[in-house]
Each structure stands twice: as C-alpha cells, then as structure tokens.
Coordinates of C-alpha atoms and ligand atoms in Angstrom, one line a residue:
X1 CA 93.8 64.5 11.0
X2 CA 97.2 63.8 12.5
X3 CA 96.7 67.0 14.5
X4 CA 93.2 65.8 15.6
X5 CA 94.5 62.5 16.9
X6 CA 97.3 64.2 18.8
X7 CA 94.7 66.5 20.3
X8 CA 92.6 63.5 21.4
X9 CA 95.7 61.9 23.0
X10 CA 96.5 65.2 24.8
X11 CA 92.9 65.4 26.2
X12 CA 93.1 61.8 27.4
X13 CA 96.4 62.5 29.0
X14 CA 95.0 65.5 30.8
X15 CA 92.0 63.5 31.9
X16 CA 94.3 60.8 33.3
X17 CA 96.4 63.4 35.1
X18 CA 93.3 65.0 36.6
X19 CA 92.1 61.6 37.7
X20 CA 95.4 60.8 39.3
X21 CA 95.4 64.1 41.2
X22 CA 91.9 63.6 42.3
X23 CA 92.7 60.1 43.6
X24 CA 95.7 61.5 45.4
X25 CA 93.6 64.1 47.1
X26 CA 90.9 61.5 47.9
X27 CA 93.5 59.4 49.6
X28 CA 93.9 62.4 52.0
X29 CA 97.4 63.7 51.2
X30 CA 98.4 66.4 53.7
X31 CA 99.6 69.8 52.7
X32 CA 103.1 71.0 53.2
X33 CA 102.7 74.7 52.5
X34 CA 105.3 76.0 50.2
X35 CA 104.7 79.5 51.5
X36 CA 108.1 80.9 52.5
X37 CA 108.5 84.0 54.5
X38 CA 111.8 85.8 54.0
X39 CA 113.9 84.0 56.5
X40 CA 115.1 87.1 58.3
X41 CA 117.0 86.7 61.6
X42 CA 114.7 86.8 64.6
X43 CA 116.3 89.3 67.0
X44 CA 115.1 90.3 70.4
X45 CA 113.7 93.8 70.8
X46 CA 116.4 96.0 72.4
X47 CA 116.2 96.9 76.0
X48 CA 115.1 100.4 75.2
X49 CA 112.2 99.2 72.9
X50 CA 108.9 100.9 73.5
X51 CA 107.2 97.7 74.7
X52 CA 109.7 97.3 77.5
X53 CA 109.3 100.7 79.0
X54 CA 108.9 100.9 82.7
X55 CA 105.6 102.7 83.6
X56 CA 106.1 106.2 84.9
X57 CA 105.8 107.1 88.6
X58 CA 107.7 106.1 91.7
X59 CA 107.5 102.3 92.4
X60 CA 104.8 102.0 89.7
X61 CA 103.3 98.5 89.5
X62 CA 104.7 96.8 86.3
X63 CA 104.5 93.5 84.6
X64 CA 100.8 93.2 85.5
X65 CA 99.2 89.9 84.5
X66 CA 96.2 87.9 85.4
X67 CA 95.2 84.2 85.3
X68 CA 92.2 82.3 86.7
X69 CA 92.3 82.2 90.5
X70 CA 89.9 79.2 90.7
X71 CA 88.7 76.7 88.2
X72 CA 86.0 78.7 86.5
X73 CA 86.9 82.4 86.9
X74 CA 84.9 83.5 89.9
X75 CA 88.4 84.3 91.2
X76 CA 91.2 86.0 89.3
X77 CA 94.8 86.1 90.4
X78 CA 96.5 89.4 89.7
X79 CA 100.3 89.6 89.7
X80 CA 102.7 92.5 89.4
X81 CA 106.2 93.7 90.3
X82 CA 107.3 96.7 92.2
X83 CA 111.0 97.6 91.6
X84 CA 111.9 100.3 94.2
X85 CA 110.3 99.1 97.4
X86 CA 107.7 96.6 98.5
X87 CA 104.7 98.9 98.4
X88 CA 101.2 97.7 98.9
X89 CA 99.9 94.2 98.4
X90 CA 96.3 95.4 98.0
X91 CA 94.2 95.2 94.9
X92 CA 91.0 97.3 94.9
X93 CA 88.3 96.2 92.4
X94 CA 84.7 96.9 91.4
X95 CA 82.4 97.4 88.5
X96 CA 83.6 100.8 87.5
X97 CA 86.9 102.6 87.7
X98 CA 85.3 105.2 90.0
X99 CA 83.8 102.6 92.3
X100 CA 86.5 100.1 93.3
X101 CA 84.6 99.2 96.4
X102 CA 86.1 95.9 97.2
X103 CA 89.6 95.0 98.3
X104 CA 91.8 91.9 98.4
X105 CA 95.1 91.5 100.2
X106 CA 97.8 89.6 98.4
X107 CA 101.3 88.5 99.3
X108 CA 104.7 89.0 97.8
X109 CA 107.8 87.0 97.0
X110 CA 111.3 87.6 95.7
X111 CA 114.0 85.3 94.4
X112 CA 117.7 85.4 93.6
X113 CA 119.1 83.8 90.4
X114 CA 122.9 83.7 90.4
X115 CA 123.7 87.4 90.8
X116 CA 120.2 88.7 89.9
X117 CA 117.7 89.7 92.5
X118 CA 114.1 90.1 91.4
X119 CA 111.8 93.0 92.3
X120 CA 109.0 92.5 94.7
X121 CA 106.6 90.1 93.0
X122 CA 103.0 90.5 94.2
X123 CA 100.2 88.0 93.8
X124 CA 96.7 88.8 94.9
X125 CA 93.5 86.7 94.2
X126 CA 90.3 88.6 93.8
X127 CA 87.4 86.3 94.9
X128 CA 83.6 86.3 94.8
X129 CA 83.4 87.5 91.2
X130 CA 80.4 87.0 89.0
X131 CA 80.7 85.2 85.7
X132 CA 80.7 87.2 82.4
X133 CA 81.1 90.5 84.3
X134 CA 83.5 93.3 83.7
X135 CA 85.7 94.4 86.6
X136 CA 88.1 97.2 87.1
X137 CA 91.1 96.7 89.4
X138 CA 93.9 98.9 90.6
X139 CA 97.1 98.4 92.6
X140 CA 100.1 100.4 93.7
X141 CA 98.5 102.2 96.6
X142 CA 100.9 104.4 98.7
X143 CA 102.7 105.6 95.5
X144 CA 101.7 105.2 91.9
X145 CA 98.3 103.6 91.2
X146 CA 97.5 101.9 88.0
X147 CA 94.1 100.7 86.9
X148 CA 93.1 97.9 84.5
X149 CA 90.1 95.8 83.7
X150 CA 89.0 92.3 82.7
X151 CA 85.8 90.4 82.0
X152 CA 85.3 87.1 83.8
X153 CA 84.5 84.1 81.6
X154 CA 80.9 82.9 81.2
X155 CA 79.7 80.3 83.7
X156 CA 80.4 76.8 82.5
X157 CA 77.5 75.7 80.3
X158 CA 77.3 73.4 77.3
X159 CA 76.5 76.0 74.7
X160 CA 78.5 78.9 76.1
X161 CA 80.5 80.4 73.2
X162 CA 84.0 81.5 73.8
X163 CA 87.0 82.6 71.8
X164 CA 90.5 81.4 72.8
X165 CA 93.8 82.7 71.4
X166 CA 96.4 80.0 71.0
X167 CA 100.0 81.2 71.4
X168 CA 103.2 79.3 72.0
X169 CA 107.0 79.9 72.3
X170 CA 106.5 83.6 72.1
X171 CA 109.8 85.1 73.3
X172 CA 110.4 88.9 72.8
X173 CA 111.6 89.5 69.3
X174 CA 110.1 91.9 66.7
X175 CA 108.2 88.8 65.4
X176 CA 106.9 88.1 68.9
X177 CA 105.5 91.6 68.9
X178 CA 103.7 91.2 65.6
X179 CA 102.3 87.8 66.8
X180 CA 100.9 89.6 69.9
X181 CA 99.6 92.5 67.8
X182 CA 97.8 90.2 65.4
X183 CA 96.3 88.2 68.3
X184 CA 95.0 91.4 69.8
X185 CA 93.5 92.5 66.5
X186 CA 91.7 89.1 66.3
X187 CA 90.2 89.6 69.7
X188 CA 90.1 86.5 71.8
X189 CA 88.8 86.4 75.4
X190 CA 91.6 84.4 77.0
X191 CA 94.9 82.8 75.8
X192 CA 95.9 79.2 76.0
X193 CA 99.6 79.6 76.2
X194 CA 101.5 76.4 75.4
X195 CA 104.8 77.2 77.1
X196 CA 108.2 78.9 76.5
X197 CA 107.5 82.5 77.6
X198 CA 110.5 84.8 77.8
X199 CA 113.6 82.8 76.5
X200 CA 115.6 84.7 79.1
X201 CA 117.7 81.5 79.4
X202 CA 119.2 82.2 76.0
X203 CA 121.2 85.0 77.6
X204 CA 124.4 84.6 79.6
X205 CA 123.6 83.7 83.2
X206 CA 119.9 83.3 82.1
X207 CA 119.7 87.1 82.5
X208 CA 116.5 87.3 84.4
X209 CA 116.1 91.0 83.4
X210 CA 114.6 89.4 80.3
X211 CA 111.9 87.8 82.4
X212 CA 111.1 91.3 83.5
X213 CA 111.1 92.8 79.9
X214 CA 108.9 89.9 78.7
X215 CA 106.3 90.6 81.3
X216 CA 106.3 94.3 80.5
X217 CA 105.9 93.4 76.8
X218 CA 102.9 91.2 77.2
X219 CA 101.2 93.3 79.8
X220 CA 99.1 95.1 77.2
X221 CA 97.2 91.8 76.7
X222 CA 97.6 89.7 79.8
X223 CA 96.6 92.5 82.2
X224 CA 93.2 92.6 80.6
X225 CA 92.4 88.9 80.0
X226 CA 93.6 85.7 81.6
X227 CA 96.3 83.7 80.0
X228 CA 96.4 80.0 80.9
X229 CA 100.0 78.9 81.5
X230 CA 101.8 75.8 80.4
X231 CA 105.4 75.1 81.5
X232 CA 107.9 74.7 78.6
X233 CA 111.6 73.7 78.6
X234 CA 112.6 77.4 78.7
X235 CA 110.8 77.7 82.0
X236 CA 113.2 75.1 83.6
X237 CA 116.1 77.6 84.2
X238 CA 118.0 74.6 85.6
X239 CA 121.7 75.6 85.5
X240 CA 123.9 73.7 88.0
X241 CA 126.9 75.5 86.5
X242 CA 125.4 78.7 88.0
X243 CA 124.4 77.0 91.2
X244 CA 120.8 77.1 90.1
X245 CA 119.5 73.6 90.7
X246 CA 115.8 74.3 91.5
X247 CA 113.9 73.8 88.2
X248 CA 111.3 76.4 87.3
X249 CA 112.4 78.9 89.9
X250 CA 111.7 82.2 88.0
X251 CA 108.5 80.7 86.4
X252 CA 107.0 79.6 89.7
X253 CA 107.8 82.8 91.5
X254 CA 106.2 84.9 88.7
X255 CA 103.4 82.9 87.2
X256 CA 100.9 81.3 89.6
X257 CA 98.3 78.8 88.3
X258 CA 95.1 77.7 90.0
X259 CA 96.3 74.1 90.4
X260 CA 95.0 73.6 94.0
X261 CA 91.4 74.3 92.8
X262 CA 91.9 71.5 90.3
X263 CA 93.0 69.0 92.9
X264 CA 96.6 69.1 91.7
X265 CA 99.6 69.2 94.0
X266 CA 102.0 71.0 91.6
X267 CA 101.5 74.2 89.6
X268 CA 102.6 72.5 86.4
X269 CA 99.5 70.3 85.8
X270 CA 96.0 71.4 86.4
X271 CA 92.7 72.2 84.7
X272 CA 90.2 75.0 84.3
X273 CA 86.6 75.1 83.1
X274 CA 86.0 78.1 80.9
X275 CA 82.5 78.5 79.3
X276 CA 81.9 75.3 77.4
X277 CA 85.5 74.1 77.6
X278 CA 87.4 71.9 80.0
X279 CA 91.1 72.7 79.6
X280 CA 93.7 70.3 81.0
X281 CA 97.3 71.5 81.2
X282 CA 99.9 68.8 81.3
X283 CA 103.6 69.1 82.2
X284 CA 106.1 67.8 79.6
X285 CA 109.0 68.4 82.1
X286 CA 107.6 66.9 85.2
X287 CA 107.4 63.2 85.8
X288 CA 104.4 61.4 84.1
X289 CA 105.3 57.8 84.4
X290 CA 103.0 55.3 86.0
X291 CA 102.3 56.1 89.7
X292 CA 103.8 59.6 89.6
X293 CA 101.7 62.5 90.9
X294 CA 100.9 63.8 87.4
X295 CA 99.8 60.3 86.2
X296 CA 97.6 59.9 89.3
X297 CA 96.1 63.3 88.9
X298 CA 95.3 62.9 85.2
X299 CA 93.7 59.5 85.7
X300 CA 91.4 61.0 88.4
X301 CA 90.7 64.1 86.3
X302 CA 89.6 62.1 83.3
X303 CA 87.6 59.6 85.3
X304 CA 85.8 61.9 87.7
X305 CA 86.1 65.6 87.0
X306 CA 85.5 65.9 83.2
X307 CA 81.8 66.4 82.5
X308 CA 81.1 66.6 78.8
X309 CA 77.4 67.4 79.5
X310 CA 78.5 70.6 81.3
X311 CA 81.7 71.4 79.4
X312 CA 81.5 69.6 76.0
X313 CA 84.9 70.7 74.7
X314 CA 87.9 68.8 76.1
X315 CA 91.1 70.5 75.3
X316 CA 94.6 69.4 76.4
X317 CA 97.7 71.7 76.6
X318 CA 101.3 70.5 76.7
X319 CA 104.6 71.9 75.6
X320 CA 106.3 69.1 73.7
X321 CA 104.1 67.7 70.9
X322 CA 103.2 64.0 70.4
X323 CA 102.6 64.4 66.7
X324 CA 105.3 66.4 65.1
X325 CA 106.6 65.8 61.6
X326 CA 109.4 68.4 61.8
X327 CA 113.0 67.2 62.2
X328 CA 113.3 69.9 64.9
X329 CA 112.5 68.2 68.3
X330 CA 111.5 65.1 66.4
X331 CA 110.0 62.4 68.8
X332 CA 110.8 64.4 71.9
X333 CA 107.1 64.0 73.0
X334 CA 107.2 60.2 72.4
X335 CA 107.6 59.0 76.0
X336 CA 104.6 61.1 77.2
X337 CA 102.5 60.0 74.1
X338 CA 103.2 56.3 75.0
X339 CA 102.1 57.0 78.6
X340 CA 98.9 59.0 78.0
X341 CA 97.7 58.7 74.4
X342 CA 95.2 55.9 75.0
X343 CA 93.7 57.8 77.9
X344 CA 93.1 60.8 75.7
X345 CA 91.6 58.7 72.9
X346 CA 89.3 56.9 75.4
X347 CA 88.3 60.2 76.8
X348 CA 87.5 61.5 73.3
X349 CA 89.6 64.7 73.7
X350 CA 88.7 67.2 71.0
X351 CA 92.0 69.0 70.6
X352 CA 95.6 68.7 71.9
X353 CA 97.7 71.9 71.7
X354 CA 101.4 71.9 71.9
X355 CA 104.3 74.2 71.2
X356 CA 108.1 73.7 71.4
X357 CA 108.6 73.2 67.6
X358 CA 108.9 76.7 66.0
X359 CA 106.6 76.2 63.1
X360 CA 102.9 75.3 62.5
X361 CA 101.3 71.9 62.1
X362 CA 97.7 70.5 62.3
X363 CA 97.0 66.8 62.3
X364 CA 94.0 64.7 61.3
X365 CA 92.3 62.5 63.9
X366 CA 94.9 59.7 64.2
X367 CA 95.9 57.5 67.0
X368 CA 98.8 55.1 67.6
X369 CA 97.6 53.0 70.5
X370 CA 97.7 49.4 69.2
X371 CA 101.4 48.7 69.4
X372 CA 102.4 46.4 72.2
X373 CA 106.1 45.8 71.4
X374 CA 105.4 42.4 69.7
X375 CA 102.5 42.9 67.2
X376 CA 104.2 45.3 64.8
X377 CA 101.2 47.7 64.8
X378 CA 103.3 50.8 65.2
X379 CA 101.8 53.0 62.4
X380 CA 99.3 55.8 63.4
X381 CA 95.9 55.0 62.1
X382 CA 92.8 57.2 61.5
X383 CA 90.6 57.2 64.6
X384 CA 87.4 59.2 64.9
X385 CA 87.8 59.3 68.7
X386 CA 91.3 60.8 68.5
X387 CA 92.1 64.4 69.1
X388 CA 93.3 66.9 66.4
X389 CA 96.9 67.7 67.3
X390 CA 98.0 71.3 66.7
X391 CA 101.6 72.5 67.1
X392 CA 101.5 76.2 67.6
X393 CA 105.1 76.9 68.7
X394 CA 105.4 79.6 66.1
X395 CA 105.1 82.7 68.3
X396 CA 108.4 84.1 66.9
X397 CA 111.1 83.7 69.5
X398 CA 114.8 84.4 69.2
X399 CA 115.7 80.8 68.1
X400 CA 114.1 81.3 64.7
X401 CA 111.9 79.2 62.5
X402 CA 112.0 75.3 62.3
X403 CA 112.1 74.9 58.5
X404 CA 112.9 71.2 58.1
X405 CA 110.0 68.9 57.8
X406 CA 110.3 65.2 57.4
X407 CA 109.7 63.8 53.9
X408 CA 107.3 62.4 52.9
X409 CA 104.6 64.1 55.0
X410 CA 103.1 61.4 57.2
X411 CA 99.5 60.5 56.6
X412 CA 98.4 61.9 60.0
X413 CA 99.7 65.4 59.1
X414 CA 97.0 67.6 57.5
X415 CA 98.8 70.9 57.1
X416 CA 102.2 72.2 58.0
X417 CA 104.1 75.4 57.4
X418 CA 107.3 77.0 58.6
X419 CA 106.0 80.5 59.4
X420 CA 105.3 82.5 62.6
X421 CA 101.8 83.2 63.7
X422 CA 99.0 82.4 66.2
X423 CA 95.7 80.7 66.1
X424 CA 92.2 81.2 67.5
X425 CA 89.7 78.6 68.6
X426 CA 86.2 80.0 68.5
X427 CA 83.7 77.7 70.2
X428 CA 80.2 78.4 68.9
X429 CA 78.1 75.8 70.9
X430 CA 78.3 72.2 72.1
X431 CA 78.8 70.8 68.5
X432 CA 80.8 73.3 66.6
X433 CA 84.1 75.2 67.0
X434 CA 86.0 77.2 64.4
X435 CA 89.7 76.9 64.4
X436 CA 91.9 79.3 62.4
X437 CA 95.6 79.8 62.1
X438 CA 97.0 83.2 61.1
X439 CA 100.5 83.6 59.7
X440 CA 102.1 86.8 60.7
X441 CA 103.2 87.7 57.2
X442 CA 99.6 88.2 56.0
X443 CA 98.5 90.5 58.8
X444 CA 96.0 89.7 61.5
X445 CA 92.9 88.9 59.6
X446 CA 94.0 86.6 56.8
X447 CA 93.5 82.9 57.6
X448 CA 96.2 80.5 56.3
X449 CA 94.7 77.3 57.7
X450 CA 91.2 76.7 59.1
X451 CA 88.9 73.9 60.0
X452 CA 85.5 73.5 61.6
X453 CA 85.8 71.0 64.5
X454 CA 82.8 69.0 65.6
X455 CA 82.7 68.0 69.2
X456 CA 83.8 64.4 70.0
X457 CA 81.1 63.8 72.6
X458 CA 78.1 65.5 71.0
X459 CA 78.8 65.2 67.2
X460 CA 81.7 62.9 66.5
X461 CA 81.6 63.3 62.7
X462 CA 84.6 63.1 60.3
X463 CA 85.7 66.7 60.5
X464 CA 89.4 66.4 59.7
X465 CA 89.4 66.6 55.9
Ligands
LIG1 C1 105.2 96.4 69.0 O1 103.9 96.4 68.5 C2 103.1 97.5 68.9 C3 101.7 97.3 68.4 O2 101.7 97.1 67.0 C4 103.7 98.8 68.4 O3 103.0 99.9 69.0 C5 105.1 98.9 69.0 O4 105.8 100.1 68.4 C6 105.9 97.7 68.5 N1 107.3 97.8 69.1 C7 108.4 97.4 68.5 C8 109.6 97.5 69.3 O5 108.4 96.8 67.4
LIG2 C1 126.4 89.5 87.2 O1 127.6 89.0 86.7 C2 127.9 89.4 85.3 C3 129.1 88.6 84.9 O2 130.1 88.7 85.9 C4 128.0 90.9 85.3 O3 128.3 91.3 83.9 C5 126.8 91.5 85.8 O4 126.9 93.0 85.8 C6 126.4 91.1 87.2 N1 125.1 91.6 87.5 C7 124.9 92.1 88.8 C8 123.5 92.6 89.0 O5 125.8 92.1 89.6
LIG3 C1 116.9 68.3 58.1 O1 116.9 67.3 59.1 C2 117.5 66.1 58.8 C3 117.3 65.0 59.9 O2 117.7 65.5 61.1 C4 119.0 66.3 58.5 O3 119.7 65.1 58.1 C5 119.2 67.4 57.5 O4 120.5 67.7 57.3 C6 118.4 68.6 57.8 N1 118.4 69.6 56.7 C7 118.8 70.8 56.8 C8 118.7 71.6 55.6 O5 119.1 71.3 57.9
LIG4 C1 76.1 75.4 66.4 O1 76.9 76.3 65.7 C2 77.0 76.0 64.3 C3 78.1 76.9 63.7 O2 77.8 78.2 64.0 C4 75.7 76.1 63.7 O3 75.7 75.8 62.3 C5 74.7 75.2 64.4 O4 73.4 75.4 63.8 C6 74.7 75.5 65.9 N1 73.8 74.5 66.5 C7 72.8 74.9 67.2 C8 72.0 73.8 67.9 O5 72.4 76.0 67.3
LIG5 FE1 110.3 74.5 73.9

C-alpha cells in the first residue's frame, strides 16, 4: 500500500511536469539548438586548391559570374576576368551551344589596390532575353573560348514558383566549399547573397588575389545562375593606412548590380522582381538616415514600385541583422532598424534576410516600433504584419563560428544554432513558401529548421510557431 501511494505521487508529479513543459511550449519558448559541430578551425583553402585552378588556355576567361541586368531578368550581366591581355569584350549567346547567333559588346575596367593590379575585368549585358528560357553564352574570342548557360527567371506573376538559395558570409574555406556544394545539391534557381564575399581583407594588404580566388571558386554556381549581391562590411576594403580610401573599390569593380533599372543611384541598394518575389537590397554600410539617397529611394520604392498583386512576396536583404540574439555583432543593426523598421512592418514585408553574424537564427513575427524615447515601450512585441527575420551569415568563412548566444533566448527568437550551412526559400504560389535551413554537418538534404511561410498580403495567418 505504501508503494501504491508512492506510485500515485510519482504519477501526479509526472503529470505536473508534463503540464509545466506543455505550458512552457505554449508560451512560445524559442529553441536554442544544442547541436554542436566539432569546432574545428576554419581555414582558407590553399592557393593550389582544385577550386581555385585557373582555366586552361591562353588568356582564358576566368571568374565568370552573372547577375540580373535589368529588374526582371530579360537582361543578364555577364562578368569575367582575363589575366594576360585585354582580349575581347564580346559575349555571343543563343538557344543552343552550336547556335550562338546573337552578340553583345561589353566594356572592361581595372583597378589598383596598394601594390596589386587587377586583371582585365569585363562586364557585358545581354539584352532582349525571354523569360524562363535557357540560353548558352560564350566569351574569350581571339584566344580561349569558354561556354556556359543559364535560364532566365519566369516573368513576374503572382503564382510563379521559384526556389532561392540563401547564402551569406561565404568566404573561401573548406567549410565554404561544403556550403556551396550542399546548395548546389539542393538545386535553387538563383541565390540571394546577403554580403561578405571573399574575406580578402583578412589578408595582409587586403591581398586582392583572394578576390580572384573567390571568384574562381564560386564560378561553378554563379556562372550558371544569377546571384543577387548585397554589400557587407568585408566589401568595404577601406584602408587609409594603405592609401585606399575609396570604400567598396574591389567590390564595385567586380560585381555590378542592376541598380539603375531599379531607380537607384548607387549599386548598393536596389531591387529586382523575380517570378512572384520583389526583392529589395539594402546597404548597411551606406547612409540611411532621413533625407539620404537610400532613405529617399526606399520610401519611393515601398510607396510606388512594390505591387503585391503582381509580386506577392516582399523580401528584404541586408548585411547587418536587426534581430540578432548572438553576442557577436550584438545591436550593430540597431540604427538601421530604428530608421526603417516601421516602414517594413507597414509594407507587410514577408522575410528579412541578413548575414554578418556567423551562425543561424530565425525569428518569429515581432516588431519593435512603439518606442518613442519617453513611453518605455521598448520590448519587441508579436506582430502579424512583421517580417520573419533570418540571419544566414553561416556560410563558413575564415573567421569561424559565432558560438555565444545571449541568455535567456529572447521571445522573438524562434530557433538559433551555431553551425555553418545555407537555406532555401521555395515559393510555391502567392500564399505559400517553404523555408528550410540545412546545416553542413548533416549533408545537403537534411533539414535542421524549416517553416511554411504564408504571404503577408494574401494570407496573413500566424505562421511563425
Ligand atoms: C570543393 O568541393 C567540390 C565539390 O564537392 C570538390 O569537388 C572539391 O574537391 C572541393 N575542394 C576542396 C579544396 O575541398
Ligand atoms: C606587395 O607588397 C608586399 C609587401 O611588401 C609584397 O610581399 C608583395 O610581393 C608585393 N606584391 C606585388 C605584386 O608587388
Ligand atoms: C559571450 O559574450 C558575453 C557578452 O559579450 C561575454 O561577456 C562572454 O565572455 C562571452 N563568452 C564567451 C565564452 O566568449
Ligand atoms: C499553394 O501552395 C500550397 C503549398 O504547396 C498548397 O497547399 C495550396 O493549395 C496552394 N494554393 C493554391 C491556390 O493552389
Ligand atoms: Fe559581416
């Protein structure tokens, strides 16, 4: 009988515990994933690594990459470098590799950085393309010709499906290489890249040869599908001690963006319309205060150029996150958040993607827009109009993982983990998109965090639990 009573007490205790756990989950506690990769050093791949190999042939075009050449992908800008001599600026293109019946003439540029001189950097925009069509293109006439291909995105339409890869802070380590390999295996159609490309500035004199190696490394993806570029702090290359005082010099010479087509006046902030998505790229390292060019442009963009009936999905890219519960880069995005958050909530932005912090985090739909210095309302609050904030700065660069989260996990934070990886955002139609994060340690196909997002304009349901 004694035993029986003890057993009943134990059962009651277990029930109470279960109830407590349930209540806790019901209150929406976020997850800090305990998964720990072995914290190996992240080292850059050596200069003689296979991925850095210069393509064979005299003056062969190298570092080939493409990005949209207009707002919707009826133009594509092809960039490449020739090392030995200028060579040809021409790109021939057409619907089969044997029938490159059209030609576009590009231009070239070069730059010096301290005692480094770049190769000949070519940019050529192919125009008059048809949406959702495969094209072959070739360059390097006069000497070594190389041929590639891409498929233009579908014409902007409310239910046009599209799969984006989401990558940030990639760098050129062995981990970077597995991030890229996993993304390739998961098969997106274009990459939204949230900044910090090569990390060349980690080398003495910002060794710009590491800009070249990075571009050779990622060519296997970005020569075949457009990557949408965001400028990060590692693109600044501002080094007055070296006499280099023009910010973004290597980045702007190498990576064009279609900013003019978006009514912007600088390459660092602009927008594109891909399938059913309107993607706005913001610049964390250009002025955004009231009356500045970026502020003026964004105000106009949201007021007059976003059309949720045509492109239901409104996605914003930036480098420095507004919602980041990692002690690494803590609150660095705060000034921009204070400036722009209300606009994004009013515009019912679906997702905000950022990098900078070398780990992974996904937020619930929260906003912090009530505070006015005197009312004390400074705590982020659940808001169904607010975006989901995703920090995807976990590409695997040389600076290593950011493994120090704030405790306790704030209410806005749904999931966070200090591992390298990439994500995909698969838009199905105007109401549904599937978001998934893949940690590198599990191979390409395993999903470590995933959520169905419902569109803020067409189906603003509670989708963040
Ligand atoms: C990088 O990844 C690719 C694809 O998995 C592989 O072929 C290549 O050998 C890797 N290179 C290095 C240096 O790890
Ligand atoms: C640039 O200067 C560094 C340091 O003096 C030197 O090691 C390097 O070889 C120089 N590079 C060129 C291209 O002259
Ligand atoms: C984590 O960050 C906090 C706040 O910056 C710092 O006080 C602490 O020492 C850090 N912990 C580790 C293990 O680095
Ligand atoms: C939109 O996609 C979701 C997810 O695939 C699906 O459940 C839903 O039925 C689709 N809506 C329409 C109108 O087809
Ligand atoms: Fe960064």
